[in-house]
PDB file of C-alpha atoms and ligand atoms in Angstrom:
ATOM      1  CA  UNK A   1      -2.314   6.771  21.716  1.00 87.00           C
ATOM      2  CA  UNK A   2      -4.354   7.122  18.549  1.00 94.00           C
ATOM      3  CA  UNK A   3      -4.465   4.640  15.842  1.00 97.00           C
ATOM      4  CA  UNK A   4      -5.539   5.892  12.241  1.00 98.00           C
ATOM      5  CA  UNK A   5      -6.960   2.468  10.323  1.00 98.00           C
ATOM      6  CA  UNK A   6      -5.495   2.842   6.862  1.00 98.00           C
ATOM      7  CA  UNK A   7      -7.035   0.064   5.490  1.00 98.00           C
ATOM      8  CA  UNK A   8      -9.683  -0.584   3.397  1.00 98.00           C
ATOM      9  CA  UNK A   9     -12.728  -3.002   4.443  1.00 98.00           C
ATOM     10  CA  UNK A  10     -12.835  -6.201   2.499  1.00 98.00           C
ATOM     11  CA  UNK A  11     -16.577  -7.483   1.900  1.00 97.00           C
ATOM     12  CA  UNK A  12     -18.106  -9.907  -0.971  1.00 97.00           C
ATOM     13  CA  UNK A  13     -18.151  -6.015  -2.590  1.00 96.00           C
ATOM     14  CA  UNK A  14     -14.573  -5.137  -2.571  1.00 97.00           C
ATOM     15  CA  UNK A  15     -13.059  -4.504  -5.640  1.00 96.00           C
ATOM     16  CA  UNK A  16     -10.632  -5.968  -7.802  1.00 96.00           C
ATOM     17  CA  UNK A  17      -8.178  -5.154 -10.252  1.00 94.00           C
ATOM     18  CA  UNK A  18      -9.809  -5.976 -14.020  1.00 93.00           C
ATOM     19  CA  UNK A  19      -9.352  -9.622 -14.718  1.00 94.00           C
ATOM     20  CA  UNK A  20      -7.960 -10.817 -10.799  1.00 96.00           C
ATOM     21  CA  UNK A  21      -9.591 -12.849  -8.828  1.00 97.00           C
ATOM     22  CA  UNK A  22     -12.249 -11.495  -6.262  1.00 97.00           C
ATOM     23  CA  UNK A  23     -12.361 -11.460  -2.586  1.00 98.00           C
ATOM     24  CA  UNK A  24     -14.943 -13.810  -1.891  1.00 98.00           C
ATOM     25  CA  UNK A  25     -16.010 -14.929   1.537  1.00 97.00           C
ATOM     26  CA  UNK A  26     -18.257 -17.578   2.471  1.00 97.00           C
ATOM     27  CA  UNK A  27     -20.074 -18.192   5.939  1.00 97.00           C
ATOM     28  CA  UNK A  28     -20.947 -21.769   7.105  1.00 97.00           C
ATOM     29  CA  UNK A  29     -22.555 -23.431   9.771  1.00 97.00           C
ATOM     30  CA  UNK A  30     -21.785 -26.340  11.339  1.00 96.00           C
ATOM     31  CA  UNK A  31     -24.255 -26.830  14.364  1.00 96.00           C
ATOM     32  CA  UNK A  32     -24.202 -24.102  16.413  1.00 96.00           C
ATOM     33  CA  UNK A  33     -20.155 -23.338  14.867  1.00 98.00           C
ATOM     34  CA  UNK A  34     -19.745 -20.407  12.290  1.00 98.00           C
ATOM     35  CA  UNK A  35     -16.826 -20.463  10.344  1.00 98.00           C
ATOM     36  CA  UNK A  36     -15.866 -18.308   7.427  1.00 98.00           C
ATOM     37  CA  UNK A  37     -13.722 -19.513   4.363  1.00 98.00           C
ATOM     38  CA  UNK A  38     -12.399 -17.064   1.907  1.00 97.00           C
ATOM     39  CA  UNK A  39     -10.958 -17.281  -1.862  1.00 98.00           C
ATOM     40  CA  UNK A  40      -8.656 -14.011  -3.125  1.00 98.00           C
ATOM     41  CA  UNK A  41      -6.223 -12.731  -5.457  1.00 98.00           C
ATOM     42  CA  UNK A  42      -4.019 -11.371  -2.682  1.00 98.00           C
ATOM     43  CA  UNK A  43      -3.837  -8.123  -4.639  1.00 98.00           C
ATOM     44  CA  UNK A  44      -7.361  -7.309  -3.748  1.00 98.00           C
ATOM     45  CA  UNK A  45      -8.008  -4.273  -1.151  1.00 98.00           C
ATOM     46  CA  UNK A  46      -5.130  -2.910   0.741  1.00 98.00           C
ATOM     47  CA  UNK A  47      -2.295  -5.204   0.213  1.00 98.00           C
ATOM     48  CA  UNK A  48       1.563  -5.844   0.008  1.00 98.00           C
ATOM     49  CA  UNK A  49       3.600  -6.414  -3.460  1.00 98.00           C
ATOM     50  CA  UNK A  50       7.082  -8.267  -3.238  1.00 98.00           C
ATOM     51  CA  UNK A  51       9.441  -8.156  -6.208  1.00 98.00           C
ATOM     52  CA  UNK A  52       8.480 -11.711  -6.643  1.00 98.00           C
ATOM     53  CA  UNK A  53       5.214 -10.322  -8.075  1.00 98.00           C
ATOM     54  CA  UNK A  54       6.945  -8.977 -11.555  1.00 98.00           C
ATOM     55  CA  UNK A  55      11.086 -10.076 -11.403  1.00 98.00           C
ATOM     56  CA  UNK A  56      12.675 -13.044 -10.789  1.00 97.00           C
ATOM     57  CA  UNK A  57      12.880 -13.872  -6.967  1.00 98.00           C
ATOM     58  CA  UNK A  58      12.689 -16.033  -4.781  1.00 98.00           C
ATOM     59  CA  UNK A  59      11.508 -15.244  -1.706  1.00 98.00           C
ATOM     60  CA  UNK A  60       7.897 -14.827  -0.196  1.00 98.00           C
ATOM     61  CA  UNK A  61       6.176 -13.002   2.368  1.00 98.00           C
ATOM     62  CA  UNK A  62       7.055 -15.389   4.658  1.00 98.00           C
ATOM     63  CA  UNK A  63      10.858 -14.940   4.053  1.00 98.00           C
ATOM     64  CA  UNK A  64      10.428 -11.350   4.782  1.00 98.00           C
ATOM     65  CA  UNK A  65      11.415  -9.976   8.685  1.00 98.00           C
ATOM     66  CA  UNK A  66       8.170  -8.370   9.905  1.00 97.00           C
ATOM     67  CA  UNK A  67      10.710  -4.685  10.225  1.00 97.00           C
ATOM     68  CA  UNK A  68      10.578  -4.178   6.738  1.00 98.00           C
ATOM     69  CA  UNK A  69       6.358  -3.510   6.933  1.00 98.00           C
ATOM     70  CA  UNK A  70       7.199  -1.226  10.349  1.00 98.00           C
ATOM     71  CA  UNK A  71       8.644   2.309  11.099  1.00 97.00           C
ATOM     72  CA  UNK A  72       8.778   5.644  11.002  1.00 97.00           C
ATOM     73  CA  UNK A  73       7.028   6.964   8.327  1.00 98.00           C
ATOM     74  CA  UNK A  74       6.043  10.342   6.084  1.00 97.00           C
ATOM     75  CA  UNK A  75       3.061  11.711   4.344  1.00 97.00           C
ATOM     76  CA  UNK A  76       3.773  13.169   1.227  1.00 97.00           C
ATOM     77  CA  UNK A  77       1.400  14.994  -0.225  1.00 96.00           C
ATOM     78  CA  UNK A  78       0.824  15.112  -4.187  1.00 95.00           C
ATOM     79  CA  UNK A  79      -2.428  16.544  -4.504  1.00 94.00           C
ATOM     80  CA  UNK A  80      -0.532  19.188  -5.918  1.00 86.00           C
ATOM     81  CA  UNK A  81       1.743  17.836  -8.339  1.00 69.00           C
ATOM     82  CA  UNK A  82       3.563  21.247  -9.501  1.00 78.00           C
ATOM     83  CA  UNK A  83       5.018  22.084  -5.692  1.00 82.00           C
ATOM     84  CA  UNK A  84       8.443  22.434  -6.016  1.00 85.00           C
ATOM     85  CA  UNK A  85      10.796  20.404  -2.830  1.00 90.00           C
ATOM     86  CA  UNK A  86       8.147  17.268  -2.017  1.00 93.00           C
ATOM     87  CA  UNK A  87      10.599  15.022  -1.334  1.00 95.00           C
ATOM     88  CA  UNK A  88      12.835  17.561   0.878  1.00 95.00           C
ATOM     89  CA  UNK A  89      12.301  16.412   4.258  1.00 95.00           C
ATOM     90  CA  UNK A  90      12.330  12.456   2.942  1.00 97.00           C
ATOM     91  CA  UNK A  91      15.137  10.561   5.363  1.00 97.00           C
ATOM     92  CA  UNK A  92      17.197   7.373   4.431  1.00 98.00           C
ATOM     93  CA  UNK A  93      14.950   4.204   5.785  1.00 98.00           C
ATOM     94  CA  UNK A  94      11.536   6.201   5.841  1.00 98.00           C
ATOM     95  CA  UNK A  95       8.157   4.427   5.105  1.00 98.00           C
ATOM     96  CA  UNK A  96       6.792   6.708   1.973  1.00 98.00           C
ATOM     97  CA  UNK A  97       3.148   6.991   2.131  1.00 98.00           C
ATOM     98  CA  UNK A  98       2.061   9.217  -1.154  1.00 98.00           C
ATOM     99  CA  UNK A  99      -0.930  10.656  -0.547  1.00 98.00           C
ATOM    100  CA  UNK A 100      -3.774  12.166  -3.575  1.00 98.00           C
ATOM    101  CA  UNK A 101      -7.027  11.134  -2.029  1.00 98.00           C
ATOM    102  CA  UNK A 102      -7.775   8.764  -4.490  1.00 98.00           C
ATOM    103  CA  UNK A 103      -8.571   6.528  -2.352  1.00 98.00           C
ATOM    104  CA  UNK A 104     -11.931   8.409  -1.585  1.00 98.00           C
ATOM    105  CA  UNK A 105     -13.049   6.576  -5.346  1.00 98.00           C
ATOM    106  CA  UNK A 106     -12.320   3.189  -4.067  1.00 98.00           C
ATOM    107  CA  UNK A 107     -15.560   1.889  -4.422  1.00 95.00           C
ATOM    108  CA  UNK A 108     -16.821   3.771  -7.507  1.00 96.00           C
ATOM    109  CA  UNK A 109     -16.387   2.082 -10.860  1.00 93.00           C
ATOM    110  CA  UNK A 110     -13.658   3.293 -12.683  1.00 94.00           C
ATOM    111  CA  UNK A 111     -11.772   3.226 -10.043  1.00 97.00           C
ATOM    112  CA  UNK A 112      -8.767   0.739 -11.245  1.00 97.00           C
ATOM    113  CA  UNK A 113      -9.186   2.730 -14.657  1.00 95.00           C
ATOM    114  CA  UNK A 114      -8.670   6.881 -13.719  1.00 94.00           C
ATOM    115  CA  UNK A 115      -6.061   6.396 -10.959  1.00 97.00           C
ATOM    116  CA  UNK A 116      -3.160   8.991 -11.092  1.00 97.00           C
ATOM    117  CA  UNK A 117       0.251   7.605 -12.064  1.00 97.00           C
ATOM    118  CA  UNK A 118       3.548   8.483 -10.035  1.00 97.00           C
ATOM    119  CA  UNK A 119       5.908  10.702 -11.751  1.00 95.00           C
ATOM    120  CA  UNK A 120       8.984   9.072 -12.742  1.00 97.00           C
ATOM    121  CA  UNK A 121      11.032  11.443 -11.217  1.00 96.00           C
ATOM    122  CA  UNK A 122       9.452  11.274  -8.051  1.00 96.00           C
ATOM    123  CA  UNK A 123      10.353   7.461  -7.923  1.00 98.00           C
ATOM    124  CA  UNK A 124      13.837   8.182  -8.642  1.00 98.00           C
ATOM    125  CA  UNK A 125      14.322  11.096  -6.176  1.00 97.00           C
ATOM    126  CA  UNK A 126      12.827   8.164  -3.668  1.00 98.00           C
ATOM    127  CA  UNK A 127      14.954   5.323  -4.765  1.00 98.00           C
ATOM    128  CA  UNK A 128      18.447   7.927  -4.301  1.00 98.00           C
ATOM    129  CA  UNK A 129      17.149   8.669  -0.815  1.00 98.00           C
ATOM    130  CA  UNK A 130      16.930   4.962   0.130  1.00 98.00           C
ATOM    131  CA  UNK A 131      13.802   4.757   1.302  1.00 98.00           C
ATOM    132  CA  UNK A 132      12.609   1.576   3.132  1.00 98.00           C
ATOM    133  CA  UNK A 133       8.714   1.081   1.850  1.00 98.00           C
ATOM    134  CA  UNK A 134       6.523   2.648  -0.320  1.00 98.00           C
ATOM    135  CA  UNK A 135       2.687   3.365   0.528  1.00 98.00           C
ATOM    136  CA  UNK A 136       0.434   4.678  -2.159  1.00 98.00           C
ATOM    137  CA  UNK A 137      -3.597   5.600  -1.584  1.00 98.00           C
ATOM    138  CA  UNK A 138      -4.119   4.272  -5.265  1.00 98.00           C
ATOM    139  CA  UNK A 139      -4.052   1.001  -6.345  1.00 98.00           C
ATOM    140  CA  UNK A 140      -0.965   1.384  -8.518  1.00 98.00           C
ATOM    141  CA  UNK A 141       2.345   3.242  -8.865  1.00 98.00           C
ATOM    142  CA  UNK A 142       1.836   3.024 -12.395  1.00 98.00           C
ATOM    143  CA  UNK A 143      -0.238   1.241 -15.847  1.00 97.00           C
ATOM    144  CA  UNK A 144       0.800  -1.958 -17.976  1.00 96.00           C
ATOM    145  CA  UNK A 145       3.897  -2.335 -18.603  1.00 97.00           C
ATOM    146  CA  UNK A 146       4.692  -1.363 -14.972  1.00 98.00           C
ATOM    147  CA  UNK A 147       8.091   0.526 -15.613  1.00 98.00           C
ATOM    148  CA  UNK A 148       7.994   2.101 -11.768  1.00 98.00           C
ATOM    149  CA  UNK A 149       6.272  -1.177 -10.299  1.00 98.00           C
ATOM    150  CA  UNK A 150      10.058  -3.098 -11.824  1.00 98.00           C
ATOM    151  CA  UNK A 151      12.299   0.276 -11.056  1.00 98.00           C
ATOM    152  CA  UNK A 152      11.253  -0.201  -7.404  1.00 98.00           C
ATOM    153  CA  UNK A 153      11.612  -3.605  -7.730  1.00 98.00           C
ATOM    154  CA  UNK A 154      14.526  -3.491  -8.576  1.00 98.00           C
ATOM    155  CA  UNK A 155      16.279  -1.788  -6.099  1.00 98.00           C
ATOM    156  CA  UNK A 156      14.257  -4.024  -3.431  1.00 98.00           C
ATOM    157  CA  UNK A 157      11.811  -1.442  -1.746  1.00 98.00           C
ATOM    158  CA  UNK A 158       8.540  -2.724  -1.475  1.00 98.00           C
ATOM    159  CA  UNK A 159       5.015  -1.221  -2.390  1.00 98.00           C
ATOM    160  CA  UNK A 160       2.062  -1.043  -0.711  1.00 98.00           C
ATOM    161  CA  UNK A 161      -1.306  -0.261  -2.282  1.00 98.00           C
ATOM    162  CA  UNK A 162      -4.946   0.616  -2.041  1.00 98.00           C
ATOM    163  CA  UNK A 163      -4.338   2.121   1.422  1.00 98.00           C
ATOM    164  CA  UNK A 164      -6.871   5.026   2.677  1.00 98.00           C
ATOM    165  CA  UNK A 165      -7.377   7.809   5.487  1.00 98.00           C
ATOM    166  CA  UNK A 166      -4.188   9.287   4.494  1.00 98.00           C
ATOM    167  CA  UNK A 167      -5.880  12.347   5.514  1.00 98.00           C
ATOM    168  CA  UNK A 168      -6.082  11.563   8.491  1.00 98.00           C
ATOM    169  CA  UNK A 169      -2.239  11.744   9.494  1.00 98.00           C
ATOM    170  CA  UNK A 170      -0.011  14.555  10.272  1.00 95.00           C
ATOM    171  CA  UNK A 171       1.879  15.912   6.830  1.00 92.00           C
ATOM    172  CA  UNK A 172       4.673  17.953   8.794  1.00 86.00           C
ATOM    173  CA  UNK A 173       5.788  15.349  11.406  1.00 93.00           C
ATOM    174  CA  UNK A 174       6.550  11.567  11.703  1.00 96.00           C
ATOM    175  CA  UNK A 175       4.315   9.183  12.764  1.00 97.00           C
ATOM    176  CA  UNK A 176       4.785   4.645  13.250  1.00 97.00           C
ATOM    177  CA  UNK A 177       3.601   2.870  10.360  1.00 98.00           C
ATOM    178  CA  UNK A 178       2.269  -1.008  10.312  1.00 98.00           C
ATOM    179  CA  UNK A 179       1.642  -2.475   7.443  1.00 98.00           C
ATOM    180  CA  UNK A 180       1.286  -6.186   8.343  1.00 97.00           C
ATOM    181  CA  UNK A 181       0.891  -9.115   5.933  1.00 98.00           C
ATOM    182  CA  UNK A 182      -0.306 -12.501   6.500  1.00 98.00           C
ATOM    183  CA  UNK A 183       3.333 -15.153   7.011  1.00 98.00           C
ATOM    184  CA  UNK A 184       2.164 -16.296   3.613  1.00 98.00           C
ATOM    185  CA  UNK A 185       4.340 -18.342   0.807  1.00 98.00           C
ATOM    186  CA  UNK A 186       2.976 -15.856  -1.635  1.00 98.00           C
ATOM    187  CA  UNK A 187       4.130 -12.669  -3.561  1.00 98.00           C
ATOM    188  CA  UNK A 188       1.837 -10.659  -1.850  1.00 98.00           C
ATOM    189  CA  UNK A 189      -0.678 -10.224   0.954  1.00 98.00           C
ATOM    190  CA  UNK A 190      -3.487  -8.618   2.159  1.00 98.00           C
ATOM    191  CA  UNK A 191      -2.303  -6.439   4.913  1.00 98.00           C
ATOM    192  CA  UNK A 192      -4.043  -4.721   7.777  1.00 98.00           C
ATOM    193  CA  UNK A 193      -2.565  -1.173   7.856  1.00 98.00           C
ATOM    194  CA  UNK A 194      -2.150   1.131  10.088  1.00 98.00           C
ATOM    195  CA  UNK A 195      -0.497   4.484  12.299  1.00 98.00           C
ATOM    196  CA  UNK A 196      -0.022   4.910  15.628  1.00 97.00           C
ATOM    197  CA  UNK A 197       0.203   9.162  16.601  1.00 94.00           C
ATOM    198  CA  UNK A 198       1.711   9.711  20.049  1.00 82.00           C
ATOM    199  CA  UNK A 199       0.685  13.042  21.192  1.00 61.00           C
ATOM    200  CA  UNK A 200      -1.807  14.015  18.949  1.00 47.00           C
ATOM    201  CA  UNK A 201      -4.920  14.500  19.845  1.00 46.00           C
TER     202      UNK A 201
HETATM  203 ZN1   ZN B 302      -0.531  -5.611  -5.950  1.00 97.08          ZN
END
């Protein structure tokens, strides 16, 4: 079994969307006792957005069953963006990952400025195949006022973002996705993602 990490670290350093709060982390010491505390937007690093986090809604991470973060899922690759049939292979329920490398800027500044956008075709040609999650190596599907962030909203798929390594995993074949979040009462979490290859060596 090989497990890719697809997560980024999160350190004092990490960085944040303009304006959000930071991660922060703070060790103590109580005696001979260490015990960490932290303080974060939960939009910081690789993370999880619910609908809740721009619409109306009601429910929280902790409403969610832990099968909509898990499954089978796809690369697709968008480094180039003029390749005609992207999305031909894409099957109903599939975990979208979009890869463009971005992800290799994460900790360069800039990097919540210069990120490429999704195409809004691309998001519709998703949404008609019913996927089940989308994954994006960038830390946005799109820039203020967040037209694909509601459109996906909308029709209840979920987005994940920040992720990284997407290099890492097979672009012609299948592979298990995890993308787990904290059983929070929030919009969002910080998530630990990552894939499991059977067979690959
Ligand atoms: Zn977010």
């Amino acid at each position: 079994m090989k497990i890719i990490d697809l997560s980024q670290p999160l350190t004092n350093d990490t960085p944040h969307y303009p304006g959000d709060n930071p991660f922060k982390l703070h060790e103590a010491q109580f005696k001979d006792i260490t015990i960490s505390s932290m303080s974060t937007s939960m939009h910081v690093g690789t993370h999880l957005d619910l609908p809740r986090h721009m619409l109306k809604d009601n429910r929280t991470v902790k409403d969610i069953p832990l099968m909509a973060f898990i499954g089978k899922a796809r690369v697709i690759d968008v480094r180039n963006p003029y390749q005609n049939g992207l999305f031909d292979d894409v099957l109903e329920n599939d975990i979208i990952l979009i890869r463009t490398d971005y992800s290799k800027d994460f900790s360069k500044p800039g990097y919540y400025d210069n990120f490429p956008v999704l195409k809004d075709h691309w998001v519709d040609t998703l949404l008609s195949k019913k996927i089940k999650l989308l994954g994006l190596d960038t830390p946005s599907p799109d820039k203020a006022p967040y037209p694909l962030h509601k459109k996906l909203f909308n029709q209840d798929i979920f987005i994940i973002e920040n992720l990284t390594n997407l290099d890492q995993l097979p672009l012609n074949k299948p592979f298990m996705f995890y993308g787990v979040p904290l059983n929070v009462a929030a919009e969002g979490s910080l998530i630990r993602a990552f894939a499991i290859l059977d067979k690959i060596t």
